[in-house]
PDB file of C-alpha atoms in Angstrom:
ATOM      1  CA  UNK A   1     -62.830 191.631-250.269  1.00 83.00           C
ATOM      2  CA  UNK A   2     -64.989 191.889-253.365  1.00 89.00           C
ATOM      3  CA  UNK A   3     -67.607 194.614-253.431  1.00 91.00           C
ATOM      4  CA  UNK A   4     -70.410 192.063-253.140  1.00 93.00           C
ATOM      5  CA  UNK A   5     -68.818 190.443-250.210  1.00 96.00           C
ATOM      6  CA  UNK A   6     -68.417 193.820-248.552  1.00 96.00           C
ATOM      7  CA  UNK A   7     -72.035 194.514-249.199  1.00 95.00           C
ATOM      8  CA  UNK A   8     -72.994 191.158-247.702  1.00 97.00           C
ATOM      9  CA  UNK A   9     -71.019 191.971-244.554  1.00 97.00           C
ATOM     10  CA  UNK A  10     -72.523 195.461-244.194  1.00 97.00           C
ATOM     11  CA  UNK A  11     -75.983 193.979-244.713  1.00 97.00           C
ATOM     12  CA  UNK A  12     -75.620 191.416-242.031  1.00 97.00           C
ATOM     13  CA  UNK A  13     -74.343 194.038-239.654  1.00 97.00           C
ATOM     14  CA  UNK A  14     -77.583 196.128-240.420  1.00 97.00           C
ATOM     15  CA  UNK A  15     -79.625 193.041-239.774  1.00 97.00           C
ATOM     16  CA  UNK A  16     -77.904 192.525-236.480  1.00 97.00           C
ATOM     17  CA  UNK A  17     -78.711 196.042-235.350  1.00 97.00           C
ATOM     18  CA  UNK A  18     -82.290 195.556-236.529  1.00 97.00           C
ATOM     19  CA  UNK A  19     -82.808 192.304-234.844  1.00 97.00           C
ATOM     20  CA  UNK A  20     -81.317 193.562-231.642  1.00 97.00           C
ATOM     21  CA  UNK A  21     -83.693 196.558-231.624  1.00 97.00           C
ATOM     22  CA  UNK A  22     -86.716 194.182-231.360  1.00 96.00           C
ATOM     23  CA  UNK A  23     -88.209 192.529-228.318  1.00 94.00           C
ATOM     24  CA  UNK A  24     -88.039 188.762-227.880  1.00 92.00           C
ATOM     25  CA  UNK A  25     -91.598 188.348-228.908  1.00 92.00           C
ATOM     26  CA  UNK A  26     -91.255 190.547-231.991  1.00 95.00           C
ATOM     27  CA  UNK A  27     -88.233 188.613-233.088  1.00 96.00           C
ATOM     28  CA  UNK A  28     -90.262 185.361-232.789  1.00 95.00           C
ATOM     29  CA  UNK A  29     -93.123 186.789-234.787  1.00 96.00           C
ATOM     30  CA  UNK A  30     -90.636 187.966-237.416  1.00 96.00           C
ATOM     31  CA  UNK A  31     -89.309 184.393-237.663  1.00 97.00           C
ATOM     32  CA  UNK A  32     -92.849 182.981-238.125  1.00 96.00           C
ATOM     33  CA  UNK A  33     -93.485 185.502-240.902  1.00 96.00           C
ATOM     34  CA  UNK A  34     -90.237 184.479-242.651  1.00 96.00           C
ATOM     35  CA  UNK A  35     -90.732 180.873-242.326  1.00 96.00           C
ATOM     36  CA  UNK A  36     -94.258 181.157-243.861  1.00 95.00           C
ATOM     37  CA  UNK A  37     -92.782 183.167-246.726  1.00 95.00           C
ATOM     38  CA  UNK A  38     -90.169 180.435-247.510  1.00 94.00           C
ATOM     39  CA  UNK A  39     -92.513 177.586-246.909  1.00 95.00           C
ATOM     40  CA  UNK A  40     -95.169 178.852-249.257  1.00 93.00           C
ATOM     41  CA  UNK A  41     -93.375 181.101-251.776  1.00 92.00           C
ATOM     42  CA  UNK A  42     -89.628 180.324-251.784  1.00 89.00           C
ATOM     43  CA  UNK A  43     -89.502 176.565-251.353  1.00 87.00           C
ATOM     44  CA  UNK A  44     -85.643 176.053-251.520  1.00 89.00           C
ATOM     45  CA  UNK A  45     -84.934 172.353-251.032  1.00 94.00           C
ATOM     46  CA  UNK A  46     -88.458 171.862-249.711  1.00 96.00           C
ATOM     47  CA  UNK A  47     -88.954 168.706-251.766  1.00 96.00           C
ATOM     48  CA  UNK A  48     -85.546 167.373-250.574  1.00 97.00           C
ATOM     49  CA  UNK A  49     -86.510 167.920-246.991  1.00 98.00           C
ATOM     50  CA  UNK A  50     -89.843 166.265-247.489  1.00 97.00           C
ATOM     51  CA  UNK A  51     -88.403 163.152-249.123  1.00 97.00           C
ATOM     52  CA  UNK A  52     -85.809 162.919-246.282  1.00 98.00           C
ATOM     53  CA  UNK A  53     -88.504 162.959-243.656  1.00 98.00           C
ATOM     54  CA  UNK A  54     -90.400 160.389-245.691  1.00 98.00           C
ATOM     55  CA  UNK A  55     -87.416 158.102-245.808  1.00 97.00           C
ATOM     56  CA  UNK A  56     -86.657 158.542-242.038  1.00 98.00           C
ATOM     57  CA  UNK A  57     -90.354 157.919-241.144  1.00 98.00           C
ATOM     58  CA  UNK A  58     -91.977 155.900-243.796  1.00 97.00           C
ATOM     59  CA  UNK A  59     -94.909 154.962-241.412  1.00 98.00           C
ATOM     60  CA  UNK A  60     -95.955 158.720-241.042  1.00 98.00           C
ATOM     61  CA  UNK A  61     -98.906 160.094-242.704  1.00 98.00           C
ATOM     62  CA  UNK A  62     -98.791 162.935-245.345  1.00 97.00           C
ATOM     63  CA  UNK A  63    -100.199 165.451-242.771  1.00 98.00           C
ATOM     64  CA  UNK A  64     -97.707 164.536-240.150  1.00 98.00           C
ATOM     65  CA  UNK A  65     -94.840 164.883-242.515  1.00 98.00           C
ATOM     66  CA  UNK A  66     -95.966 168.356-243.716  1.00 97.00           C
ATOM     67  CA  UNK A  67     -96.600 169.381-240.189  1.00 98.00           C
ATOM     68  CA  UNK A  68     -92.916 168.482-239.138  1.00 98.00           C
ATOM     69  CA  UNK A  69     -91.625 170.077-242.246  1.00 98.00           C
ATOM     70  CA  UNK A  70     -93.508 173.325-241.565  1.00 97.00           C
ATOM     71  CA  UNK A  71     -92.300 173.305-237.886  1.00 98.00           C
ATOM     72  CA  UNK A  72     -88.801 172.777-239.105  1.00 98.00           C
ATOM     73  CA  UNK A  73     -89.085 175.928-241.214  1.00 97.00           C
ATOM     74  CA  UNK A  74     -90.234 177.873-238.173  1.00 97.00           C
ATOM     75  CA  UNK A  75     -87.536 176.441-235.937  1.00 97.00           C
ATOM     76  CA  UNK A  76     -84.627 177.207-238.163  1.00 97.00           C
ATOM     77  CA  UNK A  77     -85.828 180.654-239.148  1.00 97.00           C
ATOM     78  CA  UNK A  78     -85.904 181.495-235.517  1.00 97.00           C
ATOM     79  CA  UNK A  79     -82.470 179.896-235.014  1.00 96.00           C
ATOM     80  CA  UNK A  80     -81.156 182.204-237.862  1.00 97.00           C
ATOM     81  CA  UNK A  81     -82.636 185.224-236.268  1.00 97.00           C
ATOM     82  CA  UNK A  82     -81.159 184.243-232.827  1.00 96.00           C
ATOM     83  CA  UNK A  83     -77.809 183.798-234.479  1.00 97.00           C
ATOM     84  CA  UNK A  84     -77.615 187.062-236.465  1.00 97.00           C
ATOM     85  CA  UNK A  85     -78.640 188.942-233.403  1.00 97.00           C
ATOM     86  CA  UNK A  86     -75.899 187.465-231.149  1.00 97.00           C
ATOM     87  CA  UNK A  87     -75.190 188.463-228.421  1.00 95.00           C
ATOM     88  CA  UNK A  88     -78.224 190.555-227.622  1.00 95.00           C
ATOM     89  CA  UNK A  89     -80.659 187.649-228.576  1.00 96.00           C
ATOM     90  CA  UNK A  90     -79.143 185.381-225.788  1.00 95.00           C
ATOM     91  CA  UNK A  91     -79.576 187.749-222.912  1.00 93.00           C
ATOM     92  CA  UNK A  92     -82.621 185.945-221.466  1.00 92.00           C
ATOM     93  CA  UNK A  93     -81.928 182.409-222.662  1.00 94.00           C
ATOM     94  CA  UNK A  94     -81.995 179.842-219.953  1.00 95.00           C
ATOM     95  CA  UNK A  95     -80.108 176.479-220.016  1.00 95.00           C
ATOM     96  CA  UNK A  96     -80.584 173.086-218.470  1.00 97.00           C
ATOM     97  CA  UNK A  97     -77.360 171.189-218.830  1.00 98.00           C
ATOM     98  CA  UNK A  98     -77.053 167.374-218.479  1.00 98.00           C
ATOM     99  CA  UNK A  99     -73.784 165.518-218.522  1.00 97.00           C
ATOM    100  CA  UNK A 100     -71.542 168.454-217.601  1.00 96.00           C
ATOM    101  CA  UNK A 101     -69.827 166.057-215.100  1.00 97.00           C
ATOM    102  CA  UNK A 102     -68.707 163.969-218.195  1.00 97.00           C
ATOM    103  CA  UNK A 103     -66.946 166.956-219.764  1.00 97.00           C
ATOM    104  CA  UNK A 104     -65.247 167.847-216.467  1.00 97.00           C
ATOM    105  CA  UNK A 105     -64.119 164.247-215.882  1.00 97.00           C
ATOM    106  CA  UNK A 106     -62.672 163.758-219.361  1.00 97.00           C
ATOM    107  CA  UNK A 107     -60.909 167.123-219.244  1.00 97.00           C
ATOM    108  CA  UNK A 108     -59.206 166.013-215.916  1.00 96.00           C
ATOM    109  CA  UNK A 109     -57.539 163.185-217.908  1.00 95.00           C
ATOM    110  CA  UNK A 110     -55.744 165.765-219.960  1.00 95.00           C
ATOM    111  CA  UNK A 111     -56.293 164.211-223.440  1.00 96.00           C
ATOM    112  CA  UNK A 112     -58.853 166.589-224.800  1.00 98.00           C
ATOM    113  CA  UNK A 113     -62.342 165.703-226.013  1.00 98.00           C
ATOM    114  CA  UNK A 114     -63.735 165.138-229.584  1.00 98.00           C
ATOM    115  CA  UNK A 115     -67.086 166.740-229.488  1.00 98.00           C
ATOM    116  CA  UNK A 116     -69.539 165.479-232.164  1.00 98.00           C
ATOM    117  CA  UNK A 117     -72.845 166.976-233.109  1.00 97.00           C
ATOM    118  CA  UNK A 118     -75.172 167.331-236.019  1.00 97.00           C
ATOM    119  CA  UNK A 119     -77.342 169.824-237.735  1.00 97.00           C
ATOM    120  CA  UNK A 120     -79.782 169.360-234.976  1.00 98.00           C
ATOM    121  CA  UNK A 121     -81.340 171.657-232.432  1.00 97.00           C
ATOM    122  CA  UNK A 122     -79.591 175.071-231.716  1.00 97.00           C
ATOM    123  CA  UNK A 123     -76.027 174.071-232.520  1.00 96.00           C
ATOM    124  CA  UNK A 124     -74.934 177.683-232.605  1.00 95.00           C
ATOM    125  CA  UNK A 125     -76.217 178.203-229.097  1.00 96.00           C
ATOM    126  CA  UNK A 126     -74.446 174.972-227.994  1.00 97.00           C
ATOM    127  CA  UNK A 127     -71.217 176.585-229.450  1.00 95.00           C
ATOM    128  CA  UNK A 128     -71.987 179.713-227.244  1.00 95.00           C
ATOM    129  CA  UNK A 129     -72.260 177.594-224.051  1.00 97.00           C
ATOM    130  CA  UNK A 130     -69.120 175.607-224.874  1.00 97.00           C
ATOM    131  CA  UNK A 131     -67.148 178.717-225.822  1.00 96.00           C
ATOM    132  CA  UNK A 132     -67.888 180.300-222.525  1.00 96.00           C
ATOM    133  CA  UNK A 133     -67.475 177.096-220.470  1.00 96.00           C
ATOM    134  CA  UNK A 134     -64.259 175.489-221.821  1.00 96.00           C
ATOM    135  CA  UNK A 135     -60.904 176.925-221.675  1.00 96.00           C
ATOM    136  CA  UNK A 136     -60.354 175.871-225.317  1.00 97.00           C
ATOM    137  CA  UNK A 137     -63.172 174.996-227.615  1.00 98.00           C
ATOM    138  CA  UNK A 138     -62.397 174.846-231.324  1.00 98.00           C
ATOM    139  CA  UNK A 139     -64.848 173.948-233.987  1.00 97.00           C
ATOM    140  CA  UNK A 140     -63.948 172.538-237.441  1.00 96.00           C
ATOM    141  CA  UNK A 141     -65.791 174.633-239.889  1.00 93.00           C
ATOM    142  CA  UNK A 142     -66.162 175.132-243.694  1.00 90.00           C
ATOM    143  CA  UNK A 143     -64.961 178.482-245.118  1.00 91.00           C
ATOM    144  CA  UNK A 144     -67.774 180.360-246.864  1.00 91.00           C
ATOM    145  CA  UNK A 145     -67.263 181.458-250.439  1.00 93.00           C
ATOM    146  CA  UNK A 146     -68.713 184.797-249.750  1.00 95.00           C
ATOM    147  CA  UNK A 147     -66.003 186.351-247.491  1.00 95.00           C
ATOM    148  CA  UNK A 148     -68.498 188.912-246.049  1.00 96.00           C
ATOM    149  CA  UNK A 149     -70.836 186.198-244.793  1.00 96.00           C
ATOM    150  CA  UNK A 150     -67.745 184.216-243.613  1.00 96.00           C
ATOM    151  CA  UNK A 151     -66.257 187.067-241.555  1.00 96.00           C
ATOM    152  CA  UNK A 152     -69.649 187.844-240.040  1.00 97.00           C
ATOM    153  CA  UNK A 153     -70.420 184.268-239.020  1.00 96.00           C
ATOM    154  CA  UNK A 154     -67.004 183.785-237.468  1.00 96.00           C
ATOM    155  CA  UNK A 155     -67.269 186.921-235.525  1.00 96.00           C
ATOM    156  CA  UNK A 156     -70.693 185.893-234.207  1.00 96.00           C
ATOM    157  CA  UNK A 157     -69.324 182.548-232.964  1.00 95.00           C
ATOM    158  CA  UNK A 158     -65.960 183.821-231.603  1.00 95.00           C
ATOM    159  CA  UNK A 159     -67.877 186.421-229.582  1.00 95.00           C
ATOM    160  CA  UNK A 160     -68.184 183.826-226.865  1.00 95.00           C
ATOM    161  CA  UNK A 161     -64.722 182.395-227.056  1.00 95.00           C
ATOM    162  CA  UNK A 162     -65.114 179.726-229.718  1.00 96.00           C
ATOM    163  CA  UNK A 163     -62.104 179.200-231.900  1.00 96.00           C
ATOM    164  CA  UNK A 164     -62.087 177.848-235.526  1.00 96.00           C
ATOM    165  CA  UNK A 165     -60.066 175.620-237.712  1.00 97.00           C
ATOM    166  CA  UNK A 166     -61.118 175.323-241.279  1.00 95.00           C
ATOM    167  CA  UNK A 167     -61.438 172.027-243.143  1.00 89.00           C
ATOM    168  CA  UNK A 168     -58.575 172.417-245.544  1.00 88.00           C
ATOM    169  CA  UNK A 169     -56.127 173.509-242.949  1.00 93.00           C
ATOM    170  CA  UNK A 170     -53.383 171.083-241.664  1.00 94.00           C
ATOM    171  CA  UNK A 171     -54.577 168.209-239.527  1.00 95.00           C
ATOM    172  CA  UNK A 172     -51.876 169.188-237.041  1.00 96.00           C
ATOM    173  CA  UNK A 173     -53.817 172.102-235.960  1.00 97.00           C
ATOM    174  CA  UNK A 174     -56.738 169.836-235.068  1.00 97.00           C
ATOM    175  CA  UNK A 175     -54.619 167.405-233.165  1.00 97.00           C
ATOM    176  CA  UNK A 176     -52.920 170.305-231.417  1.00 98.00           C
ATOM    177  CA  UNK A 177     -56.292 171.211-229.815  1.00 98.00           C
ATOM    178  CA  UNK A 178     -56.539 167.781-228.309  1.00 98.00           C
ATOM    179  CA  UNK A 179     -52.934 167.935-227.192  1.00 97.00           C
ATOM    180  CA  UNK A 180     -53.691 171.120-225.283  1.00 98.00           C
ATOM    181  CA  UNK A 181     -56.618 169.380-223.526  1.00 98.00           C
ATOM    182  CA  UNK A 182     -59.086 171.350-225.519  1.00 98.00           C
ATOM    183  CA  UNK A 183     -62.475 170.314-226.985  1.00 98.00           C
ATOM    184  CA  UNK A 184     -62.511 169.743-230.814  1.00 98.00           C
ATOM    185  CA  UNK A 185     -65.974 170.247-232.186  1.00 98.00           C
ATOM    186  CA  UNK A 186     -67.100 168.373-235.310  1.00 97.00           C
ATOM    187  CA  UNK A 187     -70.480 168.501-237.043  1.00 96.00           C
ATOM    188  CA  UNK A 188     -70.635 164.962-238.521  1.00 95.00           C
ATOM    189  CA  UNK A 189     -73.942 164.343-240.164  1.00 95.00           C
ATOM    190  CA  UNK A 190     -73.593 165.466-243.845  1.00 94.00           C
ATOM    191  CA  UNK A 191     -72.953 163.240-246.832  1.00 96.00           C
ATOM    192  CA  UNK A 192     -69.222 162.608-247.137  1.00 96.00           C
ATOM    193  CA  UNK A 193     -69.195 161.186-250.724  1.00 95.00           C
ATOM    194  CA  UNK A 194     -67.177 158.243-251.711  1.00 93.00           C
ATOM    195  CA  UNK A 195     -64.446 158.896-249.151  1.00 93.00           C
ATOM    196  CA  UNK A 196     -66.935 158.539-246.213  1.00 96.00           C
ATOM    197  CA  UNK A 197     -67.799 155.440-244.197  1.00 97.00           C
ATOM    198  CA  UNK A 198     -71.291 154.114-244.683  1.00 97.00           C
ATOM    199  CA  UNK A 199     -73.303 153.684-241.535  1.00 97.00           C
ATOM    200  CA  UNK A 200     -77.058 153.166-240.884  1.00 97.00           C
ATOM    201  CA  UNK A 201     -78.986 156.411-240.444  1.00 98.00           C
ATOM    202  CA  UNK A 202     -82.672 155.649-240.100  1.00 98.00           C
ATOM    203  CA  UNK A 203     -82.056 152.230-241.501  1.00 96.00           C
ATOM    204  CA  UNK A 204     -80.662 153.539-244.656  1.00 97.00           C
ATOM    205  CA  UNK A 205     -76.769 153.625-245.388  1.00 97.00           C
ATOM    206  CA  UNK A 206     -75.383 157.127-245.175  1.00 97.00           C
ATOM    207  CA  UNK A 207     -71.911 158.217-246.146  1.00 98.00           C
ATOM    208  CA  UNK A 208     -70.345 159.790-243.092  1.00 98.00           C
ATOM    209  CA  UNK A 209     -67.100 161.617-242.497  1.00 96.00           C
ATOM    210  CA  UNK A 210     -64.390 159.464-240.766  1.00 96.00           C
ATOM    211  CA  UNK A 211     -62.785 162.437-238.899  1.00 95.00           C
ATOM    212  CA  UNK A 212     -64.128 161.803-235.458  1.00 96.00           C
ATOM    213  CA  UNK A 213     -63.313 158.221-235.534  1.00 96.00           C
ATOM    214  CA  UNK A 214     -59.700 158.869-236.760  1.00 96.00           C
ATOM    215  CA  UNK A 215     -58.997 161.398-234.171  1.00 96.00           C
ATOM    216  CA  UNK A 216     -60.179 158.895-231.571  1.00 95.00           C
ATOM    217  CA  UNK A 217     -58.083 156.021-232.977  1.00 95.00           C
ATOM    218  CA  UNK A 218     -54.954 158.040-233.468  1.00 95.00           C
ATOM    219  CA  UNK A 219     -55.088 160.244-230.296  1.00 94.00           C
ATOM    220  CA  UNK A 220     -57.095 158.181-227.888  1.00 93.00           C
ATOM    221  CA  UNK A 221     -59.305 161.186-227.019  1.00 96.00           C
ATOM    222  CA  UNK A 222     -62.806 160.252-225.853  1.00 96.00           C
ATOM    223  CA  UNK A 223     -65.849 161.088-228.127  1.00 97.00           C
ATOM    224  CA  UNK A 224     -68.762 162.849-226.705  1.00 98.00           C
ATOM    225  CA  UNK A 225     -72.017 163.630-228.577  1.00 98.00           C
ATOM    226  CA  UNK A 226     -73.457 166.979-227.741  1.00 98.00           C
ATOM    227  CA  UNK A 227     -76.930 168.233-228.510  1.00 98.00           C
ATOM    228  CA  UNK A 228     -78.864 171.425-227.747  1.00 98.00           C
ATOM    229  CA  UNK A 229     -82.635 171.334-228.021  1.00 98.00           C
ATOM    230  CA  UNK A 230     -85.176 174.155-227.709  1.00 97.00           C
ATOM    231  CA  UNK A 231     -87.750 173.066-225.038  1.00 96.00           C
ATOM    232  CA  UNK A 232     -89.615 176.259-224.684  1.00 94.00           C
ATOM    233  CA  UNK A 233     -89.434 179.967-225.578  1.00 91.00           C
ATOM    234  CA  UNK A 234     -85.853 180.915-225.129  1.00 91.00           C
ATOM    235  CA  UNK A 235     -85.379 177.675-223.018  1.00 96.00           C
ATOM    236  CA  UNK A 236     -82.740 175.131-224.046  1.00 98.00           C
ATOM    237  CA  UNK A 237     -81.715 171.713-222.847  1.00 98.00           C
ATOM    238  CA  UNK A 238     -77.928 170.729-223.453  1.00 98.00           C
ATOM    239  CA  UNK A 239     -76.943 167.183-223.148  1.00 98.00           C
ATOM    240  CA  UNK A 240     -73.470 165.397-223.402  1.00 98.00           C
ATOM    241  CA  UNK A 241     -73.427 161.697-224.087  1.00 98.00           C
ATOM    242  CA  UNK A 242     -70.320 159.666-224.045  1.00 97.00           C
ATOM    243  CA  UNK A 243     -69.787 157.395-226.968  1.00 96.00           C
ATOM    244  CA  UNK A 244     -68.980 153.920-225.252  1.00 86.00           C
ATOM    245  CA  UNK A 245     -66.779 152.572-228.133  1.00 69.00           C
ATOM    246  CA  UNK A 246     -63.111 152.391-227.496  1.00 61.00           C
ATOM    247  CA  UNK A 247     -62.290 150.079-230.355  1.00 68.00           C
ATOM    248  CA  UNK A 248     -60.246 150.659-233.548  1.00 77.00           C
ATOM    249  CA  UNK A 249     -62.972 150.107-236.105  1.00 92.00           C
ATOM    250  CA  UNK A 250     -63.912 153.304-237.905  1.00 95.00           C
ATOM    251  CA  UNK A 251     -67.291 152.075-238.975  1.00 94.00           C
ATOM    252  CA  UNK A 252     -68.403 150.846-235.626  1.00 95.00           C
ATOM    253  CA  UNK A 253     -67.268 154.125-233.821  1.00 96.00           C
ATOM    254  CA  UNK A 254     -69.079 156.145-236.444  1.00 97.00           C
ATOM    255  CA  UNK A 255     -72.172 154.065-236.210  1.00 96.00           C
ATOM    256  CA  UNK A 256     -72.226 154.571-232.372  1.00 96.00           C
ATOM    257  CA  UNK A 257     -72.363 158.297-232.406  1.00 97.00           C
ATOM    258  CA  UNK A 258     -74.746 158.351-235.567  1.00 97.00           C
ATOM    259  CA  UNK A 259     -77.169 156.183-233.697  1.00 97.00           C
ATOM    260  CA  UNK A 260     -77.072 158.533-230.737  1.00 97.00           C
ATOM    261  CA  UNK A 261     -77.954 161.558-232.917  1.00 98.00           C
ATOM    262  CA  UNK A 262     -80.689 159.604-234.660  1.00 98.00           C
ATOM    263  CA  UNK A 263     -82.534 158.826-231.261  1.00 98.00           C
ATOM    264  CA  UNK A 264     -82.487 162.544-230.454  1.00 98.00           C
ATOM    265  CA  UNK A 265     -83.835 163.514-233.846  1.00 98.00           C
ATOM    266  CA  UNK A 266     -86.675 161.034-233.263  1.00 98.00           C
ATOM    267  CA  UNK A 267     -87.480 163.006-230.134  1.00 97.00           C
ATOM    268  CA  UNK A 268     -87.613 166.373-231.850  1.00 98.00           C
ATOM    269  CA  UNK A 269     -87.716 165.692-235.478  1.00 98.00           C
ATOM    270  CA  UNK A 270     -88.733 169.318-236.347  1.00 98.00           C
ATOM    271  CA  UNK A 271     -85.336 170.337-234.922  1.00 98.00           C
ATOM    272  CA  UNK A 272     -83.318 168.427-237.418  1.00 98.00           C
ATOM    273  CA  UNK A 273     -82.077 170.158-240.677  1.00 98.00           C
ATOM    274  CA  UNK A 274     -83.708 167.830-243.243  1.00 98.00           C
ATOM    275  CA  UNK A 275     -82.721 170.183-246.096  1.00 97.00           C
ATOM    276  CA  UNK A 276     -79.295 168.772-246.907  1.00 96.00           C
ATOM    277  CA  UNK A 277     -78.849 165.656-249.069  1.00 96.00           C
ATOM    278  CA  UNK A 278     -77.950 163.246-246.323  1.00 97.00           C
ATOM    279  CA  UNK A 279     -78.310 160.164-248.528  1.00 97.00           C
ATOM    280  CA  UNK A 280     -76.829 161.599-251.671  1.00 96.00           C
ATOM    281  CA  UNK A 281     -74.070 159.069-252.107  1.00 96.00           C
ATOM    282  CA  UNK A 282     -75.252 155.515-252.686  1.00 90.00           C
ATOM    283  CA  UNK A 283     -73.683 152.396-251.256  1.00 82.00           C
ATOM    284  CA  UNK A 284     -72.365 150.243-254.135  1.00 72.00           C
TER     285      UNK A 284
END
């Protein structure tokens, strides 16, 4: 590992110890301070996020757009602090779970589950719950260029039992999770370039990865959308929604779960990660 990567890893371990030494309220106050710093002085991708919110909600006023954007900074700064401080930061977290019976029923069929989510809500905490609940929960993830950050992030997630397969690894590994009646987790709400399938996302065509639909078509495993929303201080609501589309059309399957995610984003727009270029690739 390069010296810079080693330094990154040690720095993140130090932050973990620091965050774990703070009370819940102090961690929250720290997240507010950091979010204000980024919102006002280090506006990385702030304009991209604002334009995305405007595109999704063209009827909103400037004041409402700015309020949602500011609250989004607050939300994700707190999410990050919670994640870096795993497992200590989750000691008093409470969950309400809706749709657990859907997971149980599908797993009884023995064909695994394709679990789709997006950069919405507290997806790392969702992974924590799934890692502890399921016998086999494996997420498809990107490998970080900085190996120090990569190792730290993986360690944080795998503490609760989550396994990982990285995007450039053989597809056989992913199918093997389903063959073992496991849950294969896919975050499917980023621009997929020219290789993606275009579906409507807030009434605008958005390139979306085909993976979930292809796994469903080739394997027959059911698709379930999973979301984890923060509903109060250290209070979270997890919901599992079956994708009622058993056809063989990649676009219709992808559109079905994208629409479900969109409806949840409308409910808690400040909990969506507006900072990535969701509509980067144009439909031609």
